[in-house]
Coordinates of C-alpha atoms and ligand atoms in Angstrom, one line a residue:
X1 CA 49.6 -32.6 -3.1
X2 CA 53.2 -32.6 -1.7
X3 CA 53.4 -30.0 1.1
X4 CA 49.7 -31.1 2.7
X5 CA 48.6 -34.2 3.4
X6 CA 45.0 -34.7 3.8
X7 CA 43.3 -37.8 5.1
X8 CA 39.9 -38.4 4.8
X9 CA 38.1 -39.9 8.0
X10 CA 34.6 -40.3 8.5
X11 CA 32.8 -37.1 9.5
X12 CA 36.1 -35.4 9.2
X13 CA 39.2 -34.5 7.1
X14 CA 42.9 -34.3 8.8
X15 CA 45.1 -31.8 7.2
X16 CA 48.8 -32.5 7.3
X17 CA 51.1 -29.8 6.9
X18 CA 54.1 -31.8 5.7
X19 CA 57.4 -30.3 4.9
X20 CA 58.6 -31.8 8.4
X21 CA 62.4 -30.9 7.7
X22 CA 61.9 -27.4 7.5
X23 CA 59.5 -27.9 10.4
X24 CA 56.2 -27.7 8.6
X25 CA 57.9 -23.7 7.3
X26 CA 55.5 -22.2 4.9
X27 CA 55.8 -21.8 0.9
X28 CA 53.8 -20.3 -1.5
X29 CA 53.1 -23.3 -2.9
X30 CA 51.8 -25.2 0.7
X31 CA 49.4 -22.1 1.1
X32 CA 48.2 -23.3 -2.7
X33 CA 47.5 -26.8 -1.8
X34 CA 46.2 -25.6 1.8
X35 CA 43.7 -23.9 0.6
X36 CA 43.3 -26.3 -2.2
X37 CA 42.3 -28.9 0.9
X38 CA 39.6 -26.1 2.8
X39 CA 38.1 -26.0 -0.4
X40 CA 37.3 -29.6 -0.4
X41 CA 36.4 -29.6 2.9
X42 CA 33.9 -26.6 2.3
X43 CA 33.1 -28.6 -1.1
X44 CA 32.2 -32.0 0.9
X45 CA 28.9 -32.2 2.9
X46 CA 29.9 -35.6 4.5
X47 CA 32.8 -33.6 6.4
X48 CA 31.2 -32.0 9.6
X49 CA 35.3 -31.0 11.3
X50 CA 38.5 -30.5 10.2
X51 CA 41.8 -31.2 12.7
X52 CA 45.0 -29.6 11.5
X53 CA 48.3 -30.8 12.4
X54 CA 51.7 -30.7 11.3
X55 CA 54.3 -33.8 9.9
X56 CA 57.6 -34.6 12.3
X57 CA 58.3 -32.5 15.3
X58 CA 56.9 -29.4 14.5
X59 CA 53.5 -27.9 13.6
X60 CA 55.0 -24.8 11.8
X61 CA 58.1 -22.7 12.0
X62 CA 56.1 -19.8 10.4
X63 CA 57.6 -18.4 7.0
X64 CA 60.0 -20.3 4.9
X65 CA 63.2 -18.0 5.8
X66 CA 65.2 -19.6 3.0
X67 CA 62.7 -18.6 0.2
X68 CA 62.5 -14.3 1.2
X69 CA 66.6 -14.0 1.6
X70 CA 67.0 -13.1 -1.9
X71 CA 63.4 -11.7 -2.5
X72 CA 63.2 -7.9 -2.8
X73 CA 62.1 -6.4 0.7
X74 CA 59.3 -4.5 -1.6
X75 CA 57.8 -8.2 -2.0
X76 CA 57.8 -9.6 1.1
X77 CA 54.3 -8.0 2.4
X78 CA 52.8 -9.5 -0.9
X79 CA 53.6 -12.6 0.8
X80 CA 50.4 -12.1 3.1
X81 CA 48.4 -12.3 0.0
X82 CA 49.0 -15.7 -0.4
X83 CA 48.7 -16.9 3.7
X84 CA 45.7 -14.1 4.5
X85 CA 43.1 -16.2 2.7
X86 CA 44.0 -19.2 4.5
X87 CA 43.1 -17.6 8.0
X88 CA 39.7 -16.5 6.5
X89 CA 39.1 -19.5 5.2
X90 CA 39.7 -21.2 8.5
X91 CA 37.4 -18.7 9.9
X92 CA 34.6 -18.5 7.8
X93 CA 34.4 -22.3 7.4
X94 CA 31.2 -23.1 8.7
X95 CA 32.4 -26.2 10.7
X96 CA 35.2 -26.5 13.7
X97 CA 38.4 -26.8 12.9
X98 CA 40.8 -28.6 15.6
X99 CA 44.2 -27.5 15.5
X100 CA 46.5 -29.9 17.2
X101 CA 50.2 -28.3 17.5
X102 CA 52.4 -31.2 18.0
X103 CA 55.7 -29.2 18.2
X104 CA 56.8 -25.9 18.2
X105 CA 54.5 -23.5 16.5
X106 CA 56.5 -20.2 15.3
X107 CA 55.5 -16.7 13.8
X108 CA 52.7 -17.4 11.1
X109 CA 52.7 -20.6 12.1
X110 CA 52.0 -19.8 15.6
X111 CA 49.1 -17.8 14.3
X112 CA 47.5 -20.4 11.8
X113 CA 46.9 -22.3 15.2
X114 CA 45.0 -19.3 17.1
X115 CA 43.3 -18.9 14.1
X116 CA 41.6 -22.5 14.5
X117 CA 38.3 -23.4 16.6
X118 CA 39.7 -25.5 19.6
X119 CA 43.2 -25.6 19.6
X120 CA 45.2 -28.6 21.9
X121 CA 49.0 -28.8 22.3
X122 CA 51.4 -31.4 23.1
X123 CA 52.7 -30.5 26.3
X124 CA 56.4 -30.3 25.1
X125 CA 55.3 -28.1 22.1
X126 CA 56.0 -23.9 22.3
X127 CA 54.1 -20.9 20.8
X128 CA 56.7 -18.5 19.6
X129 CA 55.8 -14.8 17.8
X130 CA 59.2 -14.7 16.5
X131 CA 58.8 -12.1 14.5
X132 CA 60.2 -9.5 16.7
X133 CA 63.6 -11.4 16.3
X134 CA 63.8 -10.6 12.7
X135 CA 62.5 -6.8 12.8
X136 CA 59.1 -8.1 11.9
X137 CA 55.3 -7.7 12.9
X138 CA 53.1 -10.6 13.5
X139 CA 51.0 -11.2 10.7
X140 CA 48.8 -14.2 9.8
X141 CA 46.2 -12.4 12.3
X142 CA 48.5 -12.6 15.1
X143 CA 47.6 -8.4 16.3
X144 CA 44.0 -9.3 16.0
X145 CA 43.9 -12.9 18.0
X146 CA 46.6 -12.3 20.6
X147 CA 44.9 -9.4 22.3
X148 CA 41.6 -10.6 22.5
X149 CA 43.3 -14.4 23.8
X150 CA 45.2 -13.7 26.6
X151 CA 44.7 -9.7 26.5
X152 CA 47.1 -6.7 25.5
X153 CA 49.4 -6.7 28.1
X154 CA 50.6 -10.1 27.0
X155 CA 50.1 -9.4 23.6
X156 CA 52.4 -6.8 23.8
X157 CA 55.1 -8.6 25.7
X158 CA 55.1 -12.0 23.8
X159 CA 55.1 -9.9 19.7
X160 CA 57.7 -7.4 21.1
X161 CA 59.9 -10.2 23.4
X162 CA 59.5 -13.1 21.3
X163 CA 59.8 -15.4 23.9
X164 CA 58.5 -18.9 23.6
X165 CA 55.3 -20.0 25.5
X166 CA 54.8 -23.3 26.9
X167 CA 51.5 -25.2 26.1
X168 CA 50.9 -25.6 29.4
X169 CA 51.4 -21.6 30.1
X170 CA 49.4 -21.3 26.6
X171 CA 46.8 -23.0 28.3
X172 CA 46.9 -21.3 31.4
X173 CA 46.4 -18.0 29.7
X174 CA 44.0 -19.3 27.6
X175 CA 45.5 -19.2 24.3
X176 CA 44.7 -22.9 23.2
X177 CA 42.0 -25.2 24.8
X178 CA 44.3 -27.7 26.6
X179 CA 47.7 -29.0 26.8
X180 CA 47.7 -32.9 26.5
X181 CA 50.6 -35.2 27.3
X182 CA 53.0 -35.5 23.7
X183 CA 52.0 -39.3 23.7
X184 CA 48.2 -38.6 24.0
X185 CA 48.0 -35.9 21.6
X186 CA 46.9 -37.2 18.5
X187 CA 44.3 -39.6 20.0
X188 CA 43.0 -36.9 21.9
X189 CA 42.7 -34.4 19.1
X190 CA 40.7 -37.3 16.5
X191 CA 38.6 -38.4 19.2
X192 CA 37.5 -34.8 19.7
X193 CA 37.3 -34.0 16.1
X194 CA 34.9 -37.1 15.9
X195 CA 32.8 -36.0 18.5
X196 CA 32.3 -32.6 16.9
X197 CA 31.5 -33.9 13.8
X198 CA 28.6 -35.9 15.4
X199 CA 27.2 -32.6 16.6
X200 CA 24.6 -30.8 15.3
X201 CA 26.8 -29.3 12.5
X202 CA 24.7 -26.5 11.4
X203 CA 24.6 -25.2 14.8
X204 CA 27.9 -25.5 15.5
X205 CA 28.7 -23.3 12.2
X206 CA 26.2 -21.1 13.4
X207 CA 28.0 -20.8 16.8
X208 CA 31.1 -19.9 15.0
X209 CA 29.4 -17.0 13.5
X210 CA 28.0 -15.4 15.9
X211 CA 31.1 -15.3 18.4
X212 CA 33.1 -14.1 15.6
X213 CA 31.0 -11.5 15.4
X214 CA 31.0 -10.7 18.8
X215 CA 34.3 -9.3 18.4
X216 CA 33.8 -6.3 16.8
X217 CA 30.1 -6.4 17.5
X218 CA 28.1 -3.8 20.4
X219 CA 25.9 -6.2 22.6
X220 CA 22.8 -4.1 20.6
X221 CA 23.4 -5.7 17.5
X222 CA 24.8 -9.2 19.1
X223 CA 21.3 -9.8 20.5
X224 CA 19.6 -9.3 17.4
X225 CA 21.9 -11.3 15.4
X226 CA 21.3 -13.7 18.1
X227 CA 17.7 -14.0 17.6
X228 CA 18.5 -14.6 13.9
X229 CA 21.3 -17.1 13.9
X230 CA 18.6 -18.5 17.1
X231 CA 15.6 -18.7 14.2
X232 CA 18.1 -20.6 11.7
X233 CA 19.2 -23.0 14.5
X234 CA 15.6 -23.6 15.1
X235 CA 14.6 -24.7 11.8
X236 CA 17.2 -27.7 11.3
X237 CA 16.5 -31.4 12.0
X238 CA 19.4 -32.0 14.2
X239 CA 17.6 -29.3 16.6
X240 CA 14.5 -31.2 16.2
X241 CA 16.3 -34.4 17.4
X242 CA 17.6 -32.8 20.0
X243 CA 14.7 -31.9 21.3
X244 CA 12.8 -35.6 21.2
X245 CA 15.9 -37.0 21.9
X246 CA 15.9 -35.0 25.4
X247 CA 12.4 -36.3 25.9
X248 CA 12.6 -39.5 25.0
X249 CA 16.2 -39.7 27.6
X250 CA 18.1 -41.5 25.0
X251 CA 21.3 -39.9 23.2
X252 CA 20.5 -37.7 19.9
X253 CA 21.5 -39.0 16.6
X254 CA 22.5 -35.4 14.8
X255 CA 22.7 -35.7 10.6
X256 CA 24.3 -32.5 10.4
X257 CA 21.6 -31.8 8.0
X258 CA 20.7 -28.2 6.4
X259 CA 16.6 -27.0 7.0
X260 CA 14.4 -27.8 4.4
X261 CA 14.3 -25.2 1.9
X262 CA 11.3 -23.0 1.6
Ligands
LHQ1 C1 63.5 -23.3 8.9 C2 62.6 -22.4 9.6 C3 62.0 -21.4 8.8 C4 63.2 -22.1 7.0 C5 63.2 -23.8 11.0 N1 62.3 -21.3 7.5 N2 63.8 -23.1 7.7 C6 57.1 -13.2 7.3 C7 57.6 -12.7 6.0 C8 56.7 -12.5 5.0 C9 55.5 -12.7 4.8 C10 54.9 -13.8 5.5 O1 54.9 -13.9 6.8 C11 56.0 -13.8 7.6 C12 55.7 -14.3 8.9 C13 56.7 -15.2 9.6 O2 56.3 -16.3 9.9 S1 58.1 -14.5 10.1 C14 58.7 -15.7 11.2 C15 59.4 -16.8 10.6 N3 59.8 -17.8 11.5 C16 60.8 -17.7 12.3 O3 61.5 -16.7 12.4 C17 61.2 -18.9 13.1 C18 62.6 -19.5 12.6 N4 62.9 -20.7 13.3 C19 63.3 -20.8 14.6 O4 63.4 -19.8 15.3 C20 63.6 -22.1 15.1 O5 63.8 -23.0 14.0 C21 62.4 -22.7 15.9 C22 62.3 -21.9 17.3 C23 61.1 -22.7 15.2 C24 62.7 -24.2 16.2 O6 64.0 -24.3 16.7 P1 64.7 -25.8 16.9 O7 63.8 -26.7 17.5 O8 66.0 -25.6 17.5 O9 64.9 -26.3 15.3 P2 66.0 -25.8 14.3 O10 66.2 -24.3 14.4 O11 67.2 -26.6 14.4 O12 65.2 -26.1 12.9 C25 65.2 -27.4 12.3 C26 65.4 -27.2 10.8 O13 64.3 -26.4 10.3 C27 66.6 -26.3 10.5 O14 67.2 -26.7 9.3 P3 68.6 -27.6 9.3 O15 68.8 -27.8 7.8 O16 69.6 -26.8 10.0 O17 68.2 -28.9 10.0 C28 66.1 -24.9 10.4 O18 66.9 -24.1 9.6 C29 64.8 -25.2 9.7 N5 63.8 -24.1 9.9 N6 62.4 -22.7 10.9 N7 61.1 -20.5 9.3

């Protein structure tokens, strides 16, 4: 792979979007070889996180501009069909996913970020929904995450504005998880994607589910789904350690391991 690196470290992969001249803009083909590395990921039972981060001094600039000029304007919504699986990929994984923007993070690529599990920034990096700028809608999820992030009278303002947020103001708003000094950033986001994948993985994916749920779900059907994901949690080992762990006061030792089959 060319336009994604991916680096394999135990518990957890790092995925590199790398096309740092054009500030990490995406292609057809880096979608291809993204997903290419969630599959792994999802194919690999040794990898209990993912953190995402981009090559140079930007996470992603969003679209390639340079590959639509010439495209017919009938094809440039197709385009979605090769980033949209990417965001449910992300989503559905059942493991976090760390996104760690190192730079400025624009249009799609703004929304590839909100799409993650925990997201930190370096503090000099900007959230943009630039879309606006060139008579476009943000895509890549951006309606759906932005409202229920920071709510829809900022929503509203940042896709129709397009003006660039700081990570500290991202922060503020809760957008991201934290803002972390530029120099830290990187330390910060592998020593947190380490600690999640010593977590109780299954859990943790269980977690995911049932707050992405929650956002289109009526509290009736969230407690009972609830009691469900609560009666799957039960049955693996890592809750089992837990639990002696707590009694015996000494830290748990979580294999991220599936329940036994019946
Ligand atoms: C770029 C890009 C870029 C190519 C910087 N493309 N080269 C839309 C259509 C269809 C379907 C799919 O979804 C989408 C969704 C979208 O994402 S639309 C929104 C696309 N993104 C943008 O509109 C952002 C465009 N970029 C910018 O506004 C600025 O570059 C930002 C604010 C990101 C960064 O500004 P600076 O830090 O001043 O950097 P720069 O502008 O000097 O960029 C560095 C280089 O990267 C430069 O190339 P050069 O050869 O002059 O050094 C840029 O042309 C290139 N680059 N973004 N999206």
């Amino acid at each position: 792979m060319e336009t994604v690196l991916v680096t394999q470290h135990e518990g957890y992969h790092e995925i590199t979007l790398n096309r740092p001249a054009r500030l990490n803009a995406l292609t057809v083909r880096m979608a291809a070889e993204f997903s290419e590395a969630l599959d792994a990921v999802a194919a690999d039972d040794s990898c209990r996180a993912v953190l995402l981060t981009g090559a140079g001094r930007g996470f992603c600039a969003g679209q390639d501009l340079t590959a639509i000029v010439n495209k017919p304007a009938a094809e440039i919504g197709h385009l979605l069909d090769h980033y949209n699986p990417l965001i449910r990929k992300l989503r559905a994984l059942p493991i976090p996913v760390v996104c760690a923007v190192n730079g400025v993070a624009a249009g799609a690529g703004a929304n590839l970020a909100l799409a993650c599990d925990i997201v930190l920034a370096a503090q000099s990096a900007t959230f943009v929904q630039a879309f606006a700028r060139i008579g476009l809608i943000p895509d890549c999820g951006g309606t759906w995450f932005l409202p229920r992030l920071v709510g829809s009278a900022r929503a509203r303002a940042l896709s129709m504005l397009a003006d660039p947020v700081t990570a500290d103001h991202a922060a503020e708003w809760g957008m991201i998880w934290r803002a972390v000094a530029d120099e830290n950033l990187m330390a910060e986001a592998r020593a947190l994607a380490v600690r999640l994948a010593m977590q109780a993985t299954v859990g943790l994916g269980l977690i995911k589910r049932a707050l992405e749920a929650a956002e289109t779900a009526d509290l009736d059907s969230q407690l009972d789904l609830e009691r469900d994901l609560q009666a799957e949690a039960a049955m693996t080992p890592d809750h089992a350690e837990g639990l002696r762990a707590f009694l015996e006061k000494r830290l748990a030792r979580f294999t991220g391991g599936k329940p036994p089959e019946n």
